[in-house]
Short mmCIF file of the N, C-alpha and C atoms (twelve columns), coordinates in Angstrom:
data_MODEL
# 
_entry.id   MODEL 
# 
loop_
_atom_site.group_PDB 
_atom_site.id 
_atom_site.type_symbol 
_atom_site.label_atom_id 
_atom_site.label_alt_id 
_atom_site.label_comp_id 
_atom_site.label_asym_id 
_atom_site.label_seq_id 
_atom_site.Cartn_x 
_atom_site.Cartn_y 
_atom_site.Cartn_z 
_atom_site.pdbx_PDB_model_num 
ATOM 1   N N  . UNK A 1   61.239 130.971 -32.843 1 
ATOM 2   C CA . UNK A 1   61.280 130.898 -31.425 1 
ATOM 3   C C  . UNK A 1   60.806 132.226 -30.852 1 
ATOM 4   N N  . UNK A 2   59.916 132.123 -29.919 1 
ATOM 5   C CA . UNK A 2   59.386 133.319 -29.311 1 
ATOM 6   C C  . UNK A 2   60.273 133.737 -28.165 1 
ATOM 7   N N  . UNK A 3   60.429 134.988 -28.006 1 
ATOM 8   C CA . UNK A 3   61.190 135.457 -26.852 1 
ATOM 9   C C  . UNK A 3   60.223 135.840 -25.743 1 
ATOM 10  N N  . UNK A 4   60.686 135.575 -24.570 1 
ATOM 11  C CA . UNK A 4   59.855 135.889 -23.417 1 
ATOM 12  C C  . UNK A 4   60.384 137.179 -22.812 1 
ATOM 13  N N  . UNK A 5   59.507 138.077 -22.613 1 
ATOM 14  C CA . UNK A 5   59.899 139.319 -21.970 1 
ATOM 15  C C  . UNK A 5   59.280 139.370 -20.585 1 
ATOM 16  N N  . UNK A 6   60.098 139.811 -19.688 1 
ATOM 17  C CA . UNK A 6   59.631 139.949 -18.312 1 
ATOM 18  C C  . UNK A 6   59.324 141.416 -18.095 1 
ATOM 19  N N  . UNK A 7   58.106 141.676 -17.767 1 
ATOM 20  C CA . UNK A 7   57.696 143.048 -17.512 1 
ATOM 21  C C  . UNK A 7   57.961 143.351 -16.043 1 
ATOM 22  N N  . UNK A 8   58.515 144.472 -15.833 1 
ATOM 23  C CA . UNK A 8   58.715 144.912 -14.461 1 
ATOM 24  C C  . UNK A 8   57.411 145.491 -13.959 1 
ATOM 25  N N  . UNK A 9   56.999 144.974 -12.863 1 
ATOM 26  C CA . UNK A 9   55.740 145.420 -12.293 1 
ATOM 27  C C  . UNK A 9   55.998 146.563 -11.328 1 
ATOM 28  N N  . UNK A 10  55.085 147.465 -11.305 1 
ATOM 29  C CA . UNK A 10  55.190 148.570 -10.361 1 
ATOM 30  C C  . UNK A 10  54.918 148.082 -8.937  1 
ATOM 31  N N  . UNK A 11  54.287 146.945 -8.779  1 
ATOM 32  C CA . UNK A 11  53.944 146.445 -7.452  1 
ATOM 33  C C  . UNK A 11  55.104 145.690 -6.792  1 
ATOM 34  N N  . UNK A 12  56.206 145.484 -7.484  1 
ATOM 35  C CA . UNK A 12  57.333 144.762 -6.920  1 
ATOM 36  C C  . UNK A 12  57.939 145.509 -5.742  1 
ATOM 37  N N  . UNK A 13  58.114 146.784 -5.877  1 
ATOM 38  C CA . UNK A 13  58.734 147.558 -4.803  1 
ATOM 39  C C  . UNK A 13  57.867 147.564 -3.542  1 
ATOM 40  N N  . UNK A 14  56.572 147.856 -3.643  1 
ATOM 41  C CA . UNK A 14  55.754 147.794 -2.428  1 
ATOM 42  C C  . UNK A 14  55.737 146.394 -1.800  1 
ATOM 43  N N  . UNK A 15  55.739 145.356 -2.622  1 
ATOM 44  C CA . UNK A 15  55.767 143.991 -2.082  1 
ATOM 45  C C  . UNK A 15  57.069 143.752 -1.329  1 
ATOM 46  N N  . UNK A 16  58.167 144.272 -1.892  1 
ATOM 47  C CA . UNK A 16  59.467 144.148 -1.222  1 
ATOM 48  C C  . UNK A 16  59.452 144.851 0.132   1 
ATOM 49  N N  . UNK A 17  58.843 146.031 0.189   1 
ATOM 50  C CA . UNK A 17  58.739 146.794 1.438   1 
ATOM 51  C C  . UNK A 17  57.919 145.999 2.460   1 
ATOM 52  N N  . UNK A 18  56.837 145.403 2.041   1 
ATOM 53  C CA . UNK A 18  55.991 144.614 2.947   1 
ATOM 54  C C  . UNK A 18  56.777 143.435 3.506   1 
ATOM 55  N N  . UNK A 19  57.490 142.728 2.638   1 
ATOM 56  C CA . UNK A 19  58.281 141.572 3.081   1 
ATOM 57  C C  . UNK A 19  59.383 142.031 4.031   1 
ATOM 58  N N  . UNK A 20  60.057 143.117 3.693   1 
ATOM 59  C CA . UNK A 20  61.120 143.650 4.548   1 
ATOM 60  C C  . UNK A 20  60.583 144.063 5.911   1 
ATOM 61  N N  . UNK A 21  59.435 144.734 5.920   1 
ATOM 62  C CA . UNK A 21  58.870 145.159 7.203   1 
ATOM 63  C C  . UNK A 21  58.435 143.953 8.041   1 
ATOM 64  N N  . UNK A 22  57.925 142.922 7.404   1 
ATOM 65  C CA . UNK A 22  57.570 141.703 8.140   1 
ATOM 66  C C  . UNK A 22  58.809 141.067 8.761   1 
ATOM 67  N N  . UNK A 23  59.894 141.036 8.010   1 
ATOM 68  C CA . UNK A 23  61.141 140.490 8.544   1 
ATOM 69  C C  . UNK A 23  61.647 141.307 9.722   1 
ATOM 70  N N  . UNK A 24  61.615 142.625 9.576   1 
ATOM 71  C CA . UNK A 24  62.074 143.487 10.666  1 
ATOM 72  C C  . UNK A 24  61.182 143.349 11.885  1 
ATOM 73  N N  . UNK A 25  59.879 143.246 11.653  1 
ATOM 74  C CA . UNK A 25  58.942 143.094 12.760  1 
ATOM 75  C C  . UNK A 25  59.185 141.786 13.508  1 
ATOM 76  N N  . UNK A 26  59.423 140.724 12.764  1 
ATOM 77  C CA . UNK A 26  59.658 139.433 13.416  1 
ATOM 78  C C  . UNK A 26  60.975 139.435 14.168  1 
ATOM 79  N N  . UNK A 27  61.949 140.164 13.697  1 
ATOM 80  C CA . UNK A 27  63.221 140.263 14.416  1 
ATOM 81  C C  . UNK A 27  63.043 141.003 15.727  1 
ATOM 82  N N  . UNK A 28  62.146 141.977 15.737  1 
ATOM 83  C CA . UNK A 28  61.888 142.724 16.968  1 
ATOM 84  C C  . UNK A 28  61.358 141.812 18.056  1 
ATOM 85  N N  . UNK A 29  60.519 140.863 17.693  1 
ATOM 86  C CA . UNK A 29  60.004 139.894 18.658  1 
ATOM 87  C C  . UNK A 29  61.119 139.033 19.201  1 
ATOM 88  N N  . UNK A 30  62.101 138.764 18.364  1 
ATOM 89  C CA . UNK A 30  63.239 137.967 18.805  1 
ATOM 90  C C  . UNK A 30  64.043 138.673 19.872  1 
ATOM 91  N N  . UNK A 31  64.172 139.991 19.750  1 
ATOM 92  C CA . UNK A 31  64.933 140.716 20.762  1 
ATOM 93  C C  . UNK A 31  64.189 140.739 22.089  1 
ATOM 94  N N  . UNK A 32  62.864 140.787 22.028  1 
ATOM 95  C CA . UNK A 32  62.076 140.722 23.254  1 
ATOM 96  C C  . UNK A 32  62.237 139.356 23.911  1 
ATOM 97  N N  . UNK A 33  62.198 138.319 23.092  1 
ATOM 98  C CA . UNK A 33  62.367 136.972 23.630  1 
ATOM 99  C C  . UNK A 33  63.771 136.792 24.200  1 
ATOM 100 N N  . UNK A 34  64.757 137.378 23.536  1 
ATOM 101 C CA . UNK A 34  66.133 137.317 24.042  1 
ATOM 102 C C  . UNK A 34  66.244 138.015 25.393  1 
ATOM 103 N N  . UNK A 35  65.576 139.160 25.523  1 
ATOM 104 C CA . UNK A 35  65.594 139.893 26.792  1 
ATOM 105 C C  . UNK A 35  64.947 139.063 27.892  1 
ATOM 106 N N  . UNK A 36  63.823 138.413 27.569  1 
ATOM 107 C CA . UNK A 36  63.166 137.551 28.555  1 
ATOM 108 C C  . UNK A 36  64.057 136.373 28.924  1 
ATOM 109 N N  . UNK A 37  64.727 135.826 27.939  1 
ATOM 110 C CA . UNK A 37  65.641 134.709 28.185  1 
ATOM 111 C C  . UNK A 37  66.807 135.149 29.078  1 
ATOM 112 N N  . UNK A 38  67.308 136.348 28.835  1 
ATOM 113 C CA . UNK A 38  68.386 136.882 29.682  1 
ATOM 114 C C  . UNK A 38  67.905 137.079 31.114  1 
ATOM 115 N N  . UNK A 39  66.678 137.585 31.265  1 
ATOM 116 C CA . UNK A 39  66.105 137.759 32.608  1 
ATOM 117 C C  . UNK A 39  65.936 136.411 33.297  1 
ATOM 118 N N  . UNK A 40  65.503 135.419 32.536  1 
ATOM 119 C CA . UNK A 40  65.342 134.080 33.101  1 
ATOM 120 C C  . UNK A 40  66.690 133.534 33.558  1 
ATOM 121 N N  . UNK A 41  67.710 133.716 32.749  1 
ATOM 122 C CA . UNK A 41  69.044 133.251 33.121  1 
ATOM 123 C C  . UNK A 41  69.517 133.928 34.414  1 
ATOM 124 N N  . UNK A 42  69.220 135.212 34.540  1 
ATOM 125 C CA . UNK A 42  69.598 135.939 35.762  1 
ATOM 126 C C  . UNK A 42  68.846 135.397 36.975  1 
ATOM 127 N N  . UNK A 43  67.549 135.136 36.795  1 
ATOM 128 C CA . UNK A 43  66.757 134.553 37.883  1 
ATOM 129 C C  . UNK A 43  67.276 133.174 38.262  1 
ATOM 130 N N  . UNK A 44  67.643 132.395 37.257  1 
ATOM 131 C CA . UNK A 44  68.189 131.066 37.520  1 
ATOM 132 C C  . UNK A 44  69.458 131.172 38.349  1 
ATOM 133 N N  . UNK A 45  70.333 132.115 37.999  1 
ATOM 134 C CA . UNK A 45  71.589 132.289 38.744  1 
ATOM 135 C C  . UNK A 45  71.323 132.685 40.189  1 
ATOM 136 N N  . UNK A 46  70.424 133.643 40.402  1 
ATOM 137 C CA . UNK A 46  70.116 134.103 41.763  1 
ATOM 138 C C  . UNK A 46  69.487 132.987 42.595  1 
ATOM 139 N N  . UNK A 47  68.548 132.271 41.997  1 
ATOM 140 C CA . UNK A 47  67.870 131.198 42.719  1 
ATOM 141 C C  . UNK A 47  68.839 130.067 43.043  1 
ATOM 142 N N  . UNK A 48  69.689 129.738 42.092  1 
ATOM 143 C CA . UNK A 48  70.702 128.700 42.323  1 
ATOM 144 C C  . UNK A 48  71.659 129.129 43.424  1 
ATOM 145 N N  . UNK A 49  72.073 130.386 43.419  1 
ATOM 146 C CA . UNK A 49  72.979 130.886 44.459  1 
ATOM 147 C C  . UNK A 49  72.325 130.782 45.836  1 
ATOM 148 N N  . UNK A 50  71.037 131.108 45.919  1 
ATOM 149 C CA . UNK A 50  70.321 130.983 47.199  1 
ATOM 150 C C  . UNK A 50  70.270 129.540 47.672  1 
ATOM 151 N N  . UNK A 51  70.006 128.629 46.759  1 
ATOM 152 C CA . UNK A 51  69.963 127.216 47.134  1 
ATOM 153 C C  . UNK A 51  71.344 126.712 47.540  1 
ATOM 154 N N  . UNK A 52  72.366 127.184 46.852  1 
ATOM 155 C CA . UNK A 52  73.725 126.754 47.206  1 
ATOM 156 C C  . UNK A 52  74.114 127.233 48.593  1 
ATOM 157 N N  . UNK A 53  73.583 128.368 49.022  1 
ATOM 158 C CA . UNK A 53  73.820 128.847 50.390  1 
ATOM 159 C C  . UNK A 53  73.240 127.865 51.399  1 
ATOM 160 N N  . UNK A 54  72.039 127.374 51.121  1 
ATOM 161 C CA . UNK A 54  71.408 126.387 52.014  1 
ATOM 162 C C  . UNK A 54  72.203 125.079 51.970  1 
ATOM 163 N N  . UNK A 55  72.651 124.696 50.801  1 
ATOM 164 C CA . UNK A 55  73.442 123.462 50.659  1 
ATOM 165 C C  . UNK A 55  74.740 123.560 51.446  1 
ATOM 166 N N  . UNK A 56  75.397 124.704 51.384  1 
ATOM 167 C CA . UNK A 56  76.642 124.895 52.143  1 
ATOM 168 C C  . UNK A 56  76.370 124.773 53.634  1 
ATOM 169 N N  . UNK A 57  75.261 125.336 54.093  1 
ATOM 170 C CA . UNK A 57  74.887 125.223 55.504  1 
ATOM 171 C C  . UNK A 57  74.698 123.755 55.890  1 
ATOM 172 N N  . UNK A 58  74.024 123.006 55.041  1 
ATOM 173 C CA . UNK A 58  73.809 121.577 55.318  1 
ATOM 174 C C  . UNK A 58  75.150 120.847 55.345  1 
ATOM 175 N N  . UNK A 59  76.024 121.149 54.394  1 
ATOM 176 C CA . UNK A 59  77.338 120.495 54.351  1 
ATOM 177 C C  . UNK A 59  78.146 120.788 55.619  1 
ATOM 178 N N  . UNK A 60  78.041 122.006 56.129  1 
ATOM 179 C CA . UNK A 60  78.734 122.341 57.383  1 
ATOM 180 C C  . UNK A 60  78.170 121.536 58.550  1 
ATOM 181 N N  . UNK A 61  76.874 121.343 58.561  1 
ATOM 182 C CA . UNK A 61  76.250 120.544 59.627  1 
ATOM 183 C C  . UNK A 61  76.659 119.073 59.506  1 
ATOM 184 N N  . UNK A 62  76.767 118.590 58.275  1 
ATOM 185 C CA . UNK A 62  77.216 117.208 58.055  1 
ATOM 186 C C  . UNK A 62  78.660 117.057 58.525  1 
ATOM 187 N N  . UNK A 63  79.506 118.041 58.221  1 
ATOM 188 C CA . UNK A 63  80.898 118.011 58.706  1 
ATOM 189 C C  . UNK A 63  80.944 117.974 60.229  1 
ATOM 190 N N  . UNK A 64  80.099 118.765 60.857  1 
ATOM 191 C CA . UNK A 64  80.005 118.775 62.316  1 
ATOM 192 C C  . UNK A 64  79.634 117.381 62.818  1 
ATOM 193 N N  . UNK A 65  78.657 116.767 62.155  1 
ATOM 194 C CA . UNK A 65  78.250 115.420 62.547  1 
ATOM 195 C C  . UNK A 65  79.382 114.423 62.350  1 
ATOM 196 N N  . UNK A 66  80.108 114.553 61.251  1 
ATOM 197 C CA . UNK A 66  81.224 113.642 60.984  1 
ATOM 198 C C  . UNK A 66  82.246 113.681 62.122  1 
ATOM 199 N N  . UNK A 67  82.527 114.876 62.619  1 
ATOM 200 C CA . UNK A 67  83.467 115.012 63.736  1 
ATOM 201 C C  . UNK A 67  82.959 114.269 64.970  1 
ATOM 202 N N  . UNK A 68  81.663 114.392 65.229  1 
ATOM 203 C CA . UNK A 68  81.098 113.744 66.412  1 
ATOM 204 C C  . UNK A 68  80.900 112.233 66.206  1 
ATOM 205 N N  . UNK A 69  80.599 111.833 64.979  1 
ATOM 206 C CA . UNK A 69  80.421 110.404 64.695  1 
ATOM 207 C C  . UNK A 69  81.726 109.660 64.951  1 
ATOM 208 N N  . UNK A 70  82.834 110.261 64.559  1 
ATOM 209 C CA . UNK A 70  84.129 109.582 64.719  1 
ATOM 210 C C  . UNK A 70  84.470 109.350 66.191  1 
ATOM 211 N N  . UNK A 71  83.890 110.148 67.081  1 
ATOM 212 C CA . UNK A 71  84.169 110.014 68.514  1 
ATOM 213 C C  . UNK A 71  83.085 109.243 69.261  1 
ATOM 214 N N  . UNK A 72  81.958 108.982 68.597  1 
ATOM 215 C CA . UNK A 72  80.824 108.355 69.281  1 
ATOM 216 C C  . UNK A 72  80.808 106.847 69.063  1 
ATOM 217 N N  . UNK A 73  80.030 106.177 69.921  1 
ATOM 218 C CA . UNK A 73  79.832 104.745 69.748  1 
ATOM 219 C C  . UNK A 73  78.433 104.377 70.209  1 
ATOM 220 N N  . UNK A 74  78.043 103.164 69.906  1 
ATOM 221 C CA . UNK A 74  76.760 102.643 70.354  1 
ATOM 222 C C  . UNK A 74  75.572 103.382 69.770  1 
ATOM 223 N N  . UNK A 75  74.584 103.604 70.632  1 
ATOM 224 C CA . UNK A 75  73.335 104.235 70.210  1 
ATOM 225 C C  . UNK A 75  73.542 105.679 69.756  1 
ATOM 226 N N  . UNK A 76  74.457 106.395 70.418  1 
ATOM 227 C CA . UNK A 76  74.742 107.770 70.021  1 
ATOM 228 C C  . UNK A 76  75.284 107.815 68.590  1 
ATOM 229 N N  . UNK A 77  76.198 106.900 68.302  1 
ATOM 230 C CA . UNK A 77  76.765 106.845 66.948  1 
ATOM 231 C C  . UNK A 77  75.668 106.562 65.913  1 
ATOM 232 N N  . UNK A 78  74.786 105.627 66.225  1 
ATOM 233 C CA . UNK A 78  73.693 105.281 65.309  1 
ATOM 234 C C  . UNK A 78  72.777 106.485 65.090  1 
ATOM 235 N N  . UNK A 79  72.459 107.207 66.153  1 
ATOM 236 C CA . UNK A 79  71.606 108.399 66.026  1 
ATOM 237 C C  . UNK A 79  72.279 109.469 65.169  1 
ATOM 238 N N  . UNK A 80  73.573 109.677 65.386  1 
ATOM 239 C CA . UNK A 80  74.303 110.680 64.611  1 
ATOM 240 C C  . UNK A 80  74.407 110.272 63.141  1 
ATOM 241 N N  . UNK A 81  74.643 109.004 62.888  1 
ATOM 242 C CA . UNK A 81  74.721 108.527 61.507  1 
ATOM 243 C C  . UNK A 81  73.372 108.665 60.803  1 
ATOM 244 N N  . UNK A 82  72.300 108.393 61.536  1 
ATOM 245 C CA . UNK A 82  70.961 108.550 60.977  1 
ATOM 246 C C  . UNK A 82  70.692 110.018 60.640  1 
ATOM 247 N N  . UNK A 83  71.061 110.911 61.539  1 
ATOM 248 C CA . UNK A 83  70.872 112.345 61.294  1 
ATOM 249 C C  . UNK A 83  71.697 112.794 60.087  1 
ATOM 250 N N  . UNK A 84  72.907 112.263 59.983  1 
ATOM 251 C CA . UNK A 84  73.774 112.594 58.844  1 
ATOM 252 C C  . UNK A 84  73.133 112.142 57.536  1 
ATOM 253 N N  . UNK A 85  72.590 110.936 57.551  1 
ATOM 254 C CA . UNK A 85  71.933 110.390 56.359  1 
ATOM 255 C C  . UNK A 85  70.740 111.260 55.962  1 
ATOM 256 N N  . UNK A 86  69.939 111.653 56.928  1 
ATOM 257 C CA . UNK A 86  68.771 112.481 56.636  1 
ATOM 258 C C  . UNK A 86  69.183 113.852 56.104  1 
ATOM 259 N N  . UNK A 87  70.240 114.427 56.660  1 
ATOM 260 C CA . UNK A 87  70.716 115.721 56.162  1 
ATOM 261 C C  . UNK A 87  71.249 115.599 54.735  1 
ATOM 262 N N  . UNK A 88  71.940 114.517 54.465  1 
ATOM 263 C CA . UNK A 88  72.456 114.289 53.115  1 
ATOM 264 C C  . UNK A 88  71.308 114.135 52.124  1 
ATOM 265 N N  . UNK A 89  70.246 113.460 52.536  1 
ATOM 266 C CA . UNK A 89  69.070 113.316 51.673  1 
ATOM 267 C C  . UNK A 89  68.439 114.674 51.385  1 
ATOM 268 N N  . UNK A 90  68.403 115.546 52.382  1 
ATOM 269 C CA . UNK A 90  67.840 116.882 52.183  1 
ATOM 270 C C  . UNK A 90  68.697 117.697 51.209  1 
ATOM 271 N N  . UNK A 91  70.002 117.539 51.316  1 
ATOM 272 C CA . UNK A 91  70.925 118.214 50.394  1 
ATOM 273 C C  . UNK A 91  70.679 117.721 48.967  1 
ATOM 274 N N  . UNK A 92  70.477 116.426 48.822  1 
ATOM 275 C CA . UNK A 92  70.226 115.846 47.500  1 
ATOM 276 C C  . UNK A 92  68.933 116.378 46.889  1 
ATOM 277 N N  . UNK A 93  67.922 116.637 47.713  1 
ATOM 278 C CA . UNK A 93  66.683 117.234 47.212  1 
ATOM 279 C C  . UNK A 93  66.954 118.611 46.608  1 
ATOM 280 N N  . UNK A 94  67.816 119.369 47.277  1 
ATOM 281 C CA . UNK A 94  68.151 120.698 46.756  1 
ATOM 282 C C  . UNK A 94  68.998 120.601 45.495  1 
ATOM 283 N N  . UNK A 95  69.857 119.606 45.430  1 
ATOM 284 C CA . UNK A 95  70.643 119.387 44.198  1 
ATOM 285 C C  . UNK A 95  69.703 119.127 43.013  1 
ATOM 286 N N  . UNK A 96  68.655 118.355 43.244  1 
ATOM 287 C CA . UNK A 96  67.674 118.075 42.195  1 
ATOM 288 C C  . UNK A 96  66.947 119.358 41.795  1 
ATOM 289 N N  . UNK A 97  66.632 120.185 42.777  1 
ATOM 290 C CA . UNK A 97  65.960 121.452 42.474  1 
ATOM 291 C C  . UNK A 97  66.848 122.348 41.620  1 
ATOM 292 N N  . UNK A 98  68.147 122.344 41.888  1 
ATOM 293 C CA . UNK A 98  69.065 123.136 41.067  1 
ATOM 294 C C  . UNK A 98  69.046 122.628 39.625  1 
ATOM 295 N N  . UNK A 99  69.028 121.327 39.447  1 
ATOM 296 C CA . UNK A 99  68.930 120.764 38.095  1 
ATOM 297 C C  . UNK A 99  67.631 121.198 37.416  1 
ATOM 298 N N  . UNK A 100 66.536 121.183 38.168  1 
ATOM 299 C CA . UNK A 100 65.243 121.608 37.614  1 
ATOM 300 C C  . UNK A 100 65.268 123.087 37.225  1 
ATOM 301 N N  . UNK A 101 65.904 123.890 38.045  1 
ATOM 302 C CA . UNK A 101 66.014 125.317 37.745  1 
ATOM 303 C C  . UNK A 101 66.809 125.532 36.470  1 
ATOM 304 N N  . UNK A 102 67.918 124.832 36.352  1 
ATOM 305 C CA . UNK A 102 68.760 124.994 35.163  1 
ATOM 306 C C  . UNK A 102 68.044 124.545 33.894  1 
ATOM 307 N N  . UNK A 103 67.146 123.582 34.009  1 
ATOM 308 C CA . UNK A 103 66.416 123.065 32.849  1 
ATOM 309 C C  . UNK A 103 65.133 123.850 32.562  1 
ATOM 310 N N  . UNK A 104 64.763 124.761 33.440  1 
ATOM 311 C CA . UNK A 104 63.499 125.484 33.296  1 
ATOM 312 C C  . UNK A 104 63.485 126.365 32.049  1 
ATOM 313 N N  . UNK A 105 62.304 126.487 31.489  1 
ATOM 314 C CA . UNK A 105 62.090 127.360 30.340  1 
ATOM 315 C C  . UNK A 105 61.202 128.518 30.775  1 
ATOM 316 N N  . UNK A 106 61.025 129.475 29.885  1 
ATOM 317 C CA . UNK A 106 60.120 130.590 30.176  1 
ATOM 318 C C  . UNK A 106 58.714 130.081 30.465  1 
ATOM 319 N N  . UNK A 107 58.305 129.050 29.743  1 
ATOM 320 C CA . UNK A 107 56.950 128.536 29.876  1 
ATOM 321 C C  . UNK A 107 56.698 127.853 31.215  1 
ATOM 322 N N  . UNK A 108 57.697 127.156 31.753  1 
ATOM 323 C CA . UNK A 108 57.452 126.405 32.994  1 
ATOM 324 C C  . UNK A 108 58.144 127.008 34.215  1 
ATOM 325 N N  . UNK A 109 58.715 128.189 34.082  1 
ATOM 326 C CA . UNK A 109 59.462 128.796 35.182  1 
ATOM 327 C C  . UNK A 109 58.609 128.946 36.440  1 
ATOM 328 N N  . UNK A 110 57.390 129.445 36.309  1 
ATOM 329 C CA . UNK A 110 56.549 129.666 37.493  1 
ATOM 330 C C  . UNK A 110 56.298 128.370 38.254  1 
ATOM 331 N N  . UNK A 111 56.034 127.286 37.529  1 
ATOM 332 C CA . UNK A 111 55.821 125.997 38.191  1 
ATOM 333 C C  . UNK A 111 57.099 125.508 38.869  1 
ATOM 334 N N  . UNK A 112 58.213 125.649 38.175  1 
ATOM 335 C CA . UNK A 112 59.498 125.195 38.731  1 
ATOM 336 C C  . UNK A 112 59.827 125.967 40.003  1 
ATOM 337 N N  . UNK A 113 59.680 127.278 39.974  1 
ATOM 338 C CA . UNK A 113 60.044 128.086 41.144  1 
ATOM 339 C C  . UNK A 113 59.071 127.835 42.302  1 
ATOM 340 N N  . UNK A 114 57.822 127.567 42.003  1 
ATOM 341 C CA . UNK A 114 56.862 127.238 43.060  1 
ATOM 342 C C  . UNK A 114 57.249 125.921 43.734  1 
ATOM 343 N N  . UNK A 115 57.580 124.910 42.934  1 
ATOM 344 C CA . UNK A 115 58.011 123.620 43.486  1 
ATOM 345 C C  . UNK A 115 59.306 123.767 44.271  1 
ATOM 346 N N  . UNK A 116 60.219 124.570 43.751  1 
ATOM 347 C CA . UNK A 116 61.492 124.794 44.432  1 
ATOM 348 C C  . UNK A 116 61.268 125.468 45.781  1 
ATOM 349 N N  . UNK A 117 60.394 126.444 45.819  1 
ATOM 350 C CA . UNK A 117 60.095 127.142 47.077  1 
ATOM 351 C C  . UNK A 117 59.513 126.182 48.110  1 
ATOM 352 N N  . UNK A 118 58.595 125.340 47.656  1 
ATOM 353 C CA . UNK A 118 57.990 124.366 48.570  1 
ATOM 354 C C  . UNK A 118 59.036 123.375 49.080  1 
ATOM 355 N N  . UNK A 119 59.863 122.874 48.188  1 
ATOM 356 C CA . UNK A 119 60.901 121.921 48.581  1 
ATOM 357 C C  . UNK A 119 61.893 122.567 49.544  1 
ATOM 358 N N  . UNK A 120 62.298 123.789 49.249  1 
ATOM 359 C CA . UNK A 120 63.255 124.485 50.112  1 
ATOM 360 C C  . UNK A 120 62.674 124.691 51.507  1 
ATOM 361 N N  . UNK A 121 61.422 125.047 51.589  1 
ATOM 362 C CA . UNK A 121 60.779 125.232 52.901  1 
ATOM 363 C C  . UNK A 121 60.752 123.914 53.676  1 
ATOM 364 N N  . UNK A 122 60.406 122.819 52.986  1 
ATOM 365 C CA . UNK A 122 60.394 121.506 53.654  1 
ATOM 366 C C  . UNK A 122 61.794 121.115 54.113  1 
ATOM 367 N N  . UNK A 123 62.790 121.356 53.268  1 
ATOM 368 C CA . UNK A 123 64.174 121.014 53.619  1 
ATOM 369 C C  . UNK A 123 64.621 121.820 54.837  1 
ATOM 370 N N  . UNK A 124 64.358 123.107 54.837  1 
ATOM 371 C CA . UNK A 124 64.764 123.940 55.987  1 
ATOM 372 C C  . UNK A 124 64.083 123.480 57.262  1 
ATOM 373 N N  . UNK A 125 62.798 123.152 57.179  1 
ATOM 374 C CA . UNK A 125 62.088 122.663 58.361  1 
ATOM 375 C C  . UNK A 125 62.708 121.359 58.861  1 
ATOM 376 N N  . UNK A 126 63.019 120.459 57.949  1 
ATOM 377 C CA . UNK A 126 63.613 119.176 58.332  1 
ATOM 378 C C  . UNK A 126 64.995 119.382 58.954  1 
ATOM 379 N N  . UNK A 127 65.804 120.238 58.362  1 
ATOM 380 C CA . UNK A 127 67.146 120.504 58.888  1 
ATOM 381 C C  . UNK A 127 67.044 121.133 60.278  1 
ATOM 382 N N  . UNK A 128 66.122 122.062 60.456  1 
ATOM 383 C CA . UNK A 128 65.939 122.681 61.778  1 
ATOM 384 C C  . UNK A 128 65.477 121.655 62.808  1 
ATOM 385 N N  . UNK A 129 64.579 120.775 62.397  1 
ATOM 386 C CA . UNK A 129 64.106 119.717 63.289  1 
ATOM 387 C C  . UNK A 129 65.268 118.790 63.686  1 
ATOM 388 N N  . UNK A 130 66.065 118.393 62.712  1 
ATOM 389 C CA . UNK A 130 67.218 117.531 62.999  1 
ATOM 390 C C  . UNK A 130 68.210 118.232 63.916  1 
ATOM 391 N N  . UNK A 131 68.419 119.498 63.697  1 
ATOM 392 C CA . UNK A 131 69.365 120.259 64.522  1 
ATOM 393 C C  . UNK A 131 68.884 120.328 65.970  1 
ATOM 394 N N  . UNK A 132 67.582 120.559 66.162  1 
ATOM 395 C CA . UNK A 132 67.026 120.570 67.528  1 
ATOM 396 C C  . UNK A 132 67.240 119.216 68.204  1 
ATOM 397 N N  . UNK A 133 66.976 118.138 67.466  1 
ATOM 398 C CA . UNK A 133 67.169 116.797 68.021  1 
ATOM 399 C C  . UNK A 133 68.637 116.554 68.370  1 
ATOM 400 N N  . UNK A 134 69.528 117.001 67.500  1 
ATOM 401 C CA . UNK A 134 70.962 116.820 67.761  1 
ATOM 402 C C  . UNK A 134 71.424 117.596 68.976  1 
ATOM 403 N N  . UNK A 135 70.866 118.769 69.158  1 
ATOM 404 C CA . UNK A 135 71.231 119.558 70.342  1 
ATOM 405 C C  . UNK A 135 70.842 118.815 71.616  1 
ATOM 406 N N  . UNK A 136 69.700 118.173 71.574  1 
ATOM 407 C CA . UNK A 136 69.267 117.405 72.730  1 
ATOM 408 C C  . UNK A 136 70.158 116.195 72.938  1 
ATOM 409 N N  . UNK A 137 70.466 115.498 71.845  1 
ATOM 410 C CA . UNK A 137 71.296 114.291 71.931  1 
ATOM 411 C C  . UNK A 137 72.695 114.631 72.443  1 
ATOM 412 N N  . UNK A 138 73.250 115.701 71.890  1 
ATOM 413 C CA . UNK A 138 74.634 116.065 72.236  1 
ATOM 414 C C  . UNK A 138 74.700 117.008 73.430  1 
ATOM 415 N N  . UNK A 139 73.554 117.448 73.939  1 
ATOM 416 C CA . UNK A 139 73.495 118.395 75.047  1 
ATOM 417 C C  . UNK A 139 74.332 119.640 74.773  1 
ATOM 418 N N  . UNK A 140 74.090 120.212 73.602  1 
ATOM 419 C CA . UNK A 140 74.818 121.429 73.221  1 
ATOM 420 C C  . UNK A 140 74.081 122.637 73.707  1 
# 
């Protein structure tokens, strides 16, 4: 029976160093990605907080309408209920945007935030328009 001898190669150590350096290098990229992910999470929190401020404003306006709806009748009541429905729909649009923000990745963040900005601008314009109409209706 022949015995097999394993020769130690002088190239084993340099190969080990190359593999180790590749591993360390790839880990460094992970820390950069982690930092970007942390920044994205921070942006998501700030953007969500801004949207929640608008949502709270809408909810306060809906509460105001609820108070007036309970005292109104006829055409005034119908107009107030319609305005309430439209405001609630605008709030729901922002709720969807918050979901989109929470689901956003680094790759699609710019598109998500652009869509969110456009939606928020449309919602604010609609809420302001409804508020002007309500002021006229209620003579505030």
